């Protein structure tokens, strides 16, 4: 009944997305600047190759698991917008599982009574009506698939359904490697009230480790058997050594750009790409120390926020990774509304600064590479300040396991 009572909210969220998908088709057909994300055309081509019995990696720049190409084959058989509709529906599924998690963690006066519905839908709306999330999915980006797998795994592990949660978590890591950083926090969270220490190997912890790893290696092994080393390189290894010189929010962008246009040794540029992971890994691992892993929702949120901020490639679609977890954090902060407004203004303002120089670079042909990099540094500083605000004003919420 709790979901049925929320149908108007979910229905309106779906309508907004469908209208934007329809508008996107019109803009693609009538305007120079396309609405559809270039990645969607990559997905579509990969799906077509799959239907023809070929490798999805025949499409250059396809850097994803073949499963995504299989999932999007209805783009070829039914309609080219199938994937966009699927991503929009996945957005709603994320909202549904966020709602179920909030039912577990939100405080209530009477444990027998459900959480106030209006309060619940207010938090869910932070995701459902997030303009960036709506834009990313309706333009045809697939990030919502990974995000829904993450929140599903989180929910099932929080409700002690370890086998199902482990399978879904292993699948999420196969789809995109970044959820791997949640492995230790989830492992330590399981049985944290029963185990004598965070490292104590309980039955459920062993089960989670074996099943999630087994799921990942089984699916990955099948894909390797079908597509060989090309699959491993394009889906995983490429992201470790990539030296993406296209303009993006990352503080590493300008160095990678200069390396691409100057005669710098490939060895040193790839070494630099690997070294860029060090501060990222350090910050991410600090976020699941003894202080945070028991508060699992907040733990994986700050991990994700830090991971995106420190990543050597940072684009708008990556914001979905932490936006899909934000509703689980907002109820447990004592940030004043004024502070929240300043955080939003700083985050949005630094993006607009970057977008201004990026527009001049990409559409006006001006040499604003340095300005784009400087704006990226400003955005990074704002993100670190925001991370500090989240950490400082968070009210710990140690969820009791069933």
Coordinates of C-alpha atoms in Angstrom, one line a residue:
X1 CA 0.0 0.0 0.0
X2 CA 2.9 2.4 0.7
X3 CA 3.9 2.4 -2.9
X4 CA 0.3 2.7 -4.2
X5 CA -0.3 5.8 -2.2
X6 CA 2.8 7.3 -3.8
X7 CA 1.6 6.7 -7.4
X8 CA 0.8 10.3 -8.2
X9 CA 4.4 11.3 -7.4
X10 CA 6.0 8.5 -9.4
X11 CA 3.5 9.0 -12.2
X12 CA 4.3 12.7 -12.5
X13 CA 8.1 11.9 -12.4
X14 CA 7.5 9.5 -15.3
X15 CA 5.5 11.9 -17.3
X16 CA 8.2 14.6 -17.0
X17 CA 10.7 12.1 -18.3
X18 CA 8.5 10.9 -21.2
X19 CA 7.8 14.5 -22.3
X20 CA 11.6 15.2 -22.3
X21 CA 12.3 12.1 -24.3
X22 CA 9.7 13.2 -26.9
X23 CA 11.1 16.7 -26.9
X24 CA 14.6 15.3 -27.3
X25 CA 13.5 13.5 -30.5
X26 CA 12.2 16.8 -31.9
X27 CA 15.4 18.7 -30.9
X28 CA 17.6 16.0 -32.5
X29 CA 15.6 16.3 -35.8
X30 CA 15.4 20.1 -35.9
X31 CA 18.4 21.7 -34.1
X32 CA 22.1 21.7 -34.6
X33 CA 22.8 21.0 -31.0
X34 CA 21.5 17.5 -30.2
X35 CA 19.6 16.6 -27.1
X36 CA 20.6 12.9 -27.1
X37 CA 23.9 12.1 -25.4
X38 CA 26.6 10.9 -27.8
X39 CA 27.0 7.8 -25.6
X40 CA 23.5 6.7 -26.5
X41 CA 24.5 6.5 -30.2
X42 CA 27.4 4.4 -29.1
X43 CA 25.1 2.1 -27.1
X44 CA 22.7 1.9 -30.1
X45 CA 25.5 0.9 -32.5
X46 CA 26.9 -1.7 -30.1
X47 CA 23.4 -3.2 -29.8
X48 CA 23.1 -3.4 -33.5
X49 CA 26.4 -5.2 -33.8
X50 CA 25.2 -7.7 -31.1
X51 CA 21.9 -8.4 -33.1
X52 CA 24.1 -9.2 -36.1
X53 CA 26.1 -11.7 -34.2
X54 CA 29.2 -9.5 -33.9
X55 CA 31.1 -8.0 -31.0
X56 CA 29.8 -4.7 -29.4
X57 CA 33.4 -3.6 -29.4
X58 CA 33.3 -3.2 -33.1
X59 CA 31.9 0.2 -32.2
X60 CA 34.8 2.4 -31.2
X61 CA 34.6 4.0 -27.8
X62 CA 32.2 1.3 -26.5
X63 CA 33.7 0.9 -23.0
X64 CA 31.0 -1.1 -21.2
X65 CA 30.0 -4.6 -20.5
X66 CA 28.4 -6.5 -23.4
X67 CA 25.4 -7.0 -21.1
X68 CA 24.4 -3.3 -21.7
X69 CA 24.4 -3.9 -25.5
X70 CA 22.2 -7.0 -25.0
X71 CA 19.8 -5.1 -22.8
X72 CA 19.4 -2.4 -25.4
X73 CA 18.8 -4.7 -28.4
X74 CA 15.1 -3.6 -28.4
X75 CA 16.5 -0.3 -29.7
X76 CA 16.9 -2.2 -32.9
X77 CA 13.9 -4.5 -32.9
X78 CA 11.3 -2.2 -31.3
X79 CA 12.2 1.5 -31.2
X80 CA 15.4 3.5 -31.0
X81 CA 14.1 5.3 -27.8
X82 CA 13.6 2.0 -25.9
X83 CA 16.8 2.6 -23.9
X84 CA 15.8 6.1 -22.9
X85 CA 12.4 4.8 -21.6
X86 CA 14.2 2.0 -19.8
X87 CA 16.6 4.5 -18.1
X88 CA 13.6 6.6 -17.1
X89 CA 11.8 3.7 -15.5
X90 CA 15.1 2.7 -13.8
X91 CA 15.1 6.2 -12.2
X92 CA 11.7 5.4 -10.7
X93 CA 13.0 2.0 -9.5
X94 CA 15.8 3.9 -7.7
X95 CA 13.2 6.0 -6.0
X96 CA 11.2 2.9 -5.0
X97 CA 14.2 1.3 -3.3
X98 CA 15.3 4.6 -1.7
X99 CA 11.8 4.7 -0.2
X100 CA 12.1 1.2 1.2
X101 CA 15.5 2.0 2.7
X102 CA 14.1 5.2 4.3
X103 CA 11.3 3.1 5.8
X104 CA 14.1 1.2 7.6
X105 CA 16.2 4.1 8.8
X106 CA 13.9 7.1 9.4
X107 CA 13.1 7.6 13.1
X108 CA 9.5 7.2 14.2
X109 CA 7.7 7.7 17.5
X110 CA 5.8 4.4 17.1
X111 CA 7.7 1.5 15.6
X112 CA 4.4 -0.1 14.6
X113 CA 3.4 2.9 12.5
X114 CA 4.9 3.6 9.0
X115 CA 6.9 6.7 8.4
X116 CA 4.9 9.8 7.6
X117 CA 4.1 9.6 3.9
X118 CA 4.5 13.3 3.1
X119 CA 7.9 13.4 4.7
X120 CA 8.9 10.2 2.9
X121 CA 7.9 11.5 -0.6
X122 CA 9.6 14.9 0.1
X123 CA 13.0 13.0 0.5
X124 CA 12.3 10.8 -2.5
X125 CA 11.5 13.8 -4.6
X126 CA 15.1 15.0 -4.1
X127 CA 15.9 12.2 -6.5
X128 CA 12.8 11.9 -8.6
X129 CA 12.7 15.5 -9.6
X130 CA 16.5 16.2 -9.6
X131 CA 16.9 18.1 -12.9
X132 CA 20.4 16.6 -13.6
X133 CA 19.1 13.0 -13.0
X134 CA 16.2 13.6 -15.3
X135 CA 18.4 15.2 -18.0
X136 CA 21.0 12.4 -17.8
X137 CA 18.5 9.5 -18.2
X138 CA 16.3 11.2 -20.9
X139 CA 19.4 12.0 -22.9
X140 CA 20.2 8.3 -23.0
X141 CA 22.9 7.8 -20.4
X142 CA 22.9 4.4 -18.7
X143 CA 24.2 5.5 -15.2
X144 CA 20.9 4.8 -13.6
X145 CA 21.3 1.1 -14.2
X146 CA 24.3 0.9 -12.0
X147 CA 22.8 3.1 -9.4
X148 CA 19.6 1.0 -9.1
X149 CA 21.8 -2.1 -8.6
X150 CA 23.7 -0.3 -5.9
X151 CA 20.6 0.8 -3.9
X152 CA 19.0 -2.6 -4.4
X153 CA 22.1 -4.4 -3.0
X154 CA 22.2 -1.9 -0.2
X155 CA 18.5 -2.6 0.7
X156 CA 18.7 -6.3 0.6
X157 CA 21.9 -6.4 2.7
X158 CA 20.3 -4.0 5.2
X159 CA 17.4 -6.4 5.5
X160 CA 19.7 -9.4 6.0
X161 CA 18.9 -11.0 2.6
X162 CA 22.6 -11.6 2.1
X163 CA 22.4 -14.0 -0.9
X164 CA 20.2 -11.8 -3.0
X165 CA 22.1 -8.6 -2.0
X166 CA 25.4 -10.3 -2.8
X167 CA 24.3 -11.4 -6.3
X168 CA 23.1 -7.9 -7.1
X169 CA 26.2 -6.3 -5.7
X170 CA 28.4 -8.6 -7.8
X171 CA 26.4 -7.7 -10.9
X172 CA 26.8 -4.0 -10.1
X173 CA 30.6 -4.3 -10.0
X174 CA 30.5 -6.2 -13.3
X175 CA 28.5 -3.3 -14.9
X176 CA 30.9 -0.7 -13.7
X177 CA 33.9 -1.2 -11.5
X178 CA 33.4 1.8 -9.2
X179 CA 30.9 0.0 -6.8
X180 CA 33.8 -2.2 -5.8
X181 CA 34.7 0.5 -3.2
X182 CA 31.6 -0.4 -1.3
X183 CA 32.7 -4.0 -0.8
X184 CA 34.6 -3.4 2.5
X185 CA 31.9 -1.1 4.1
X186 CA 29.2 -3.6 3.2
X187 CA 31.3 -6.5 4.5
X188 CA 32.0 -4.8 7.8
X189 CA 28.4 -3.6 8.2
X190 CA 27.1 -7.1 7.9
X191 CA 26.8 -8.6 11.4
X192 CA 28.4 -5.5 12.9
X193 CA 26.3 -5.8 16.0
X194 CA 27.2 -9.4 16.5
X195 CA 30.8 -9.6 15.5
X196 CA 33.5 -8.9 18.0
X197 CA 35.4 -6.8 15.5
X198 CA 35.1 -5.4 12.0
X199 CA 37.4 -8.1 10.7
X200 CA 35.7 -11.0 12.4
X201 CA 34.7 -13.6 9.7
X202 CA 31.0 -14.3 10.5
X203 CA 29.0 -16.7 8.4
X204 CA 27.1 -13.9 6.7
X205 CA 30.3 -12.0 5.9
X206 CA 31.9 -15.0 4.3
X207 CA 28.7 -15.6 2.4
X208 CA 28.7 -12.0 1.1
X209 CA 32.3 -12.2 0.1
X210 CA 32.1 -15.5 -1.7
X211 CA 28.7 -14.9 -3.5
X212 CA 29.4 -11.3 -4.6
X213 CA 32.9 -12.2 -5.9
X214 CA 31.6 -15.4 -7.4
X215 CA 28.8 -13.5 -9.3
X216 CA 31.3 -11.0 -10.6
X217 CA 33.8 -13.5 -11.8
X218 CA 31.2 -15.8 -13.2
X219 CA 29.6 -13.1 -15.4
X220 CA 32.9 -11.6 -16.2
X221 CA 34.3 -15.0 -17.1
X222 CA 31.5 -15.7 -19.5
X223 CA 32.0 -12.3 -21.2
X224 CA 35.7 -13.1 -21.4
X225 CA 35.0 -16.5 -22.9
X226 CA 32.8 -14.9 -25.6
X227 CA 34.8 -11.7 -26.4
X228 CA 38.3 -12.4 -25.1
X229 CA 40.8 -9.8 -23.9
X230 CA 39.2 -7.0 -25.8
X231 CA 36.3 -7.2 -23.3
X232 CA 38.7 -6.9 -20.3
X233 CA 40.6 -4.0 -21.8
X234 CA 37.7 -2.0 -23.0
X235 CA 35.4 -2.5 -20.0
X236 CA 38.0 -2.4 -17.2
X237 CA 41.7 -1.9 -18.0
X238 CA 41.1 1.1 -20.2
X239 CA 39.6 3.0 -17.3
X240 CA 42.7 2.4 -15.2
X241 CA 45.2 3.8 -17.7
X242 CA 42.9 6.2 -19.7
X243 CA 44.4 9.6 -20.4
X244 CA 41.2 11.3 -21.4
X245 CA 42.2 14.8 -22.7
X246 CA 38.7 16.0 -23.4
X247 CA 37.6 19.0 -21.2
X248 CA 35.9 17.9 -18.0
X249 CA 35.6 19.0 -14.4
X250 CA 38.6 17.1 -13.2
X251 CA 41.7 18.9 -11.8
X252 CA 43.8 16.5 -13.9
X253 CA 42.2 17.5 -17.2
X254 CA 44.8 20.1 -18.2
X255 CA 47.8 17.9 -17.5
X256 CA 46.2 15.1 -19.6
X257 CA 45.4 17.5 -22.3
X258 CA 49.0 18.9 -22.5
X259 CA 50.3 15.3 -22.4
X260 CA 48.2 14.5 -25.4
X261 CA 49.4 17.4 -27.6
X262 CA 53.1 17.3 -26.6
X263 CA 55.6 14.5 -27.2
X264 CA 55.4 13.0 -23.7
X265 CA 56.3 9.4 -23.2
X266 CA 53.2 7.1 -23.2
X267 CA 54.8 5.3 -20.2
X268 CA 54.9 8.5 -18.1
X269 CA 51.4 9.6 -19.1
X270 CA 50.0 6.2 -18.2
X271 CA 52.0 6.2 -15.0
X272 CA 50.5 9.6 -14.1
X273 CA 47.0 8.3 -14.9
X274 CA 47.6 5.5 -12.4
X275 CA 49.2 7.7 -9.7
X276 CA 46.0 9.9 -9.9
X277 CA 44.2 7.1 -8.2
X278 CA 46.3 7.4 -5.0
X279 CA 44.6 10.4 -3.4
X280 CA 41.3 9.1 -4.5
X281 CA 41.9 5.7 -3.0
X282 CA 43.2 7.2 0.3
X283 CA 40.1 9.4 0.7
X284 CA 37.7 6.7 -0.2
X285 CA 39.2 4.2 2.3
X286 CA 39.3 6.8 5.1
X287 CA 35.5 7.1 4.6
X288 CA 34.8 3.6 5.8
X289 CA 36.9 3.6 9.0
X290 CA 35.5 2.4 12.2
X291 CA 33.7 5.8 12.6
X292 CA 31.5 5.4 9.5
X293 CA 30.9 1.8 8.3
X294 CA 28.2 1.1 10.9
X295 CA 26.3 4.1 9.4
X296 CA 26.3 2.4 6.0
X297 CA 24.1 4.8 4.0
X298 CA 26.2 7.8 4.9
X299 CA 29.4 5.8 4.5
X300 CA 28.8 4.9 0.9
X301 CA 27.5 8.4 0.1
X302 CA 30.7 10.2 1.3
X303 CA 32.8 7.5 -0.4
X304 CA 31.0 8.2 -3.7
X305 CA 31.1 12.0 -3.3
X306 CA 34.8 11.9 -2.6
X307 CA 35.5 9.4 -5.4
X308 CA 33.8 11.6 -8.0
X309 CA 35.5 14.8 -6.8
X310 CA 38.9 13.2 -6.9
X311 CA 38.4 11.2 -10.1
X312 CA 40.7 12.0 -13.0
X313 CA 37.7 12.2 -15.3
X314 CA 34.7 14.0 -13.9
X315 CA 31.5 14.6 -16.0
X316 CA 27.9 15.4 -15.2
X317 CA 26.8 11.8 -15.5
X318 CA 29.0 10.8 -12.6
X319 CA 27.0 13.1 -10.3
X320 CA 24.2 10.5 -10.6
X321 CA 26.3 8.1 -8.5
X322 CA 25.9 10.3 -5.4
X323 CA 22.6 12.0 -6.2
X324 CA 21.0 8.6 -6.1
X325 CA 22.2 8.2 -2.4
X326 CA 21.5 11.8 -1.3
X327 CA 17.9 11.2 0.0
X328 CA 19.4 8.7 2.5
X329 CA 21.7 11.4 4.0
X330 CA 19.6 14.5 4.1
X331 CA 17.3 13.3 6.9
X332 CA 20.4 12.9 9.2
X333 CA 22.1 16.3 8.9
X334 CA 21.8 19.3 11.1
X335 CA 22.8 21.7 8.3
X336 CA 20.8 24.9 8.5
X337 CA 18.8 25.9 5.4
X338 CA 21.1 28.8 4.9
X339 CA 24.2 26.6 4.8
X340 CA 22.5 24.2 2.4
X341 CA 21.6 27.1 0.1
X342 CA 25.2 28.3 0.1
X343 CA 26.4 24.8 -0.7
X344 CA 24.0 24.6 -3.6
X345 CA 25.0 28.1 -4.9
X346 CA 28.7 27.2 -4.7
X347 CA 28.2 23.9 -6.4
X348 CA 26.0 25.3 -9.2
X349 CA 28.0 28.6 -9.5
X350 CA 31.3 26.8 -10.0
X351 CA 29.7 24.6 -12.7
X352 CA 28.3 27.6 -14.5
X353 CA 31.8 29.2 -14.5
X354 CA 33.1 26.0 -16.0
X355 CA 30.3 25.8 -18.5
X356 CA 30.9 29.3 -19.7
X357 CA 34.6 28.6 -20.6
X358 CA 33.7 25.2 -22.0
X359 CA 31.1 26.8 -24.3
X360 CA 33.7 29.3 -25.5
X361 CA 36.1 26.4 -26.1
X362 CA 33.7 24.0 -27.8
X363 CA 31.3 26.2 -29.7
X364 CA 33.2 29.5 -30.2
X365 CA 36.6 28.0 -30.9
X366 CA 38.4 30.1 -28.3
X367 CA 41.5 28.9 -26.6
X368 CA 40.1 28.6 -23.1
X369 CA 41.8 25.4 -22.0
X370 CA 43.5 27.1 -19.0
X371 CA 40.3 28.8 -17.9
X372 CA 38.4 25.5 -18.1
X373 CA 41.1 23.9 -15.9
X374 CA 40.9 26.8 -13.5
X375 CA 37.2 26.5 -13.3
X376 CA 37.6 22.8 -12.6
X377 CA 39.9 23.6 -9.7
X378 CA 37.2 26.0 -8.3
X379 CA 34.6 23.2 -8.6
X380 CA 37.0 20.8 -6.9
X381 CA 37.5 23.2 -4.0
X382 CA 33.8 23.7 -3.6
X383 CA 33.2 19.9 -3.6
X384 CA 35.9 19.4 -0.9
X385 CA 34.2 22.1 1.2
X386 CA 30.8 20.5 0.7
X387 CA 32.3 17.1 1.7
X388 CA 33.6 18.7 4.9
X389 CA 30.1 20.2 5.6
X390 CA 28.5 16.8 5.1
X391 CA 31.0 15.2 7.5
X392 CA 30.8 17.9 10.1
X393 CA 27.0 18.2 10.3
X394 CA 26.0 14.6 10.0
X395 CA 24.1 13.0 12.8
X396 CA 25.2 9.3 13.1
X397 CA 22.5 6.8 12.4
X398 CA 23.5 3.3 13.4
X399 CA 20.8 1.1 11.9
X400 CA 19.9 -1.9 13.9
X401 CA 20.0 -5.0 11.7
X402 CA 17.0 -7.4 11.6

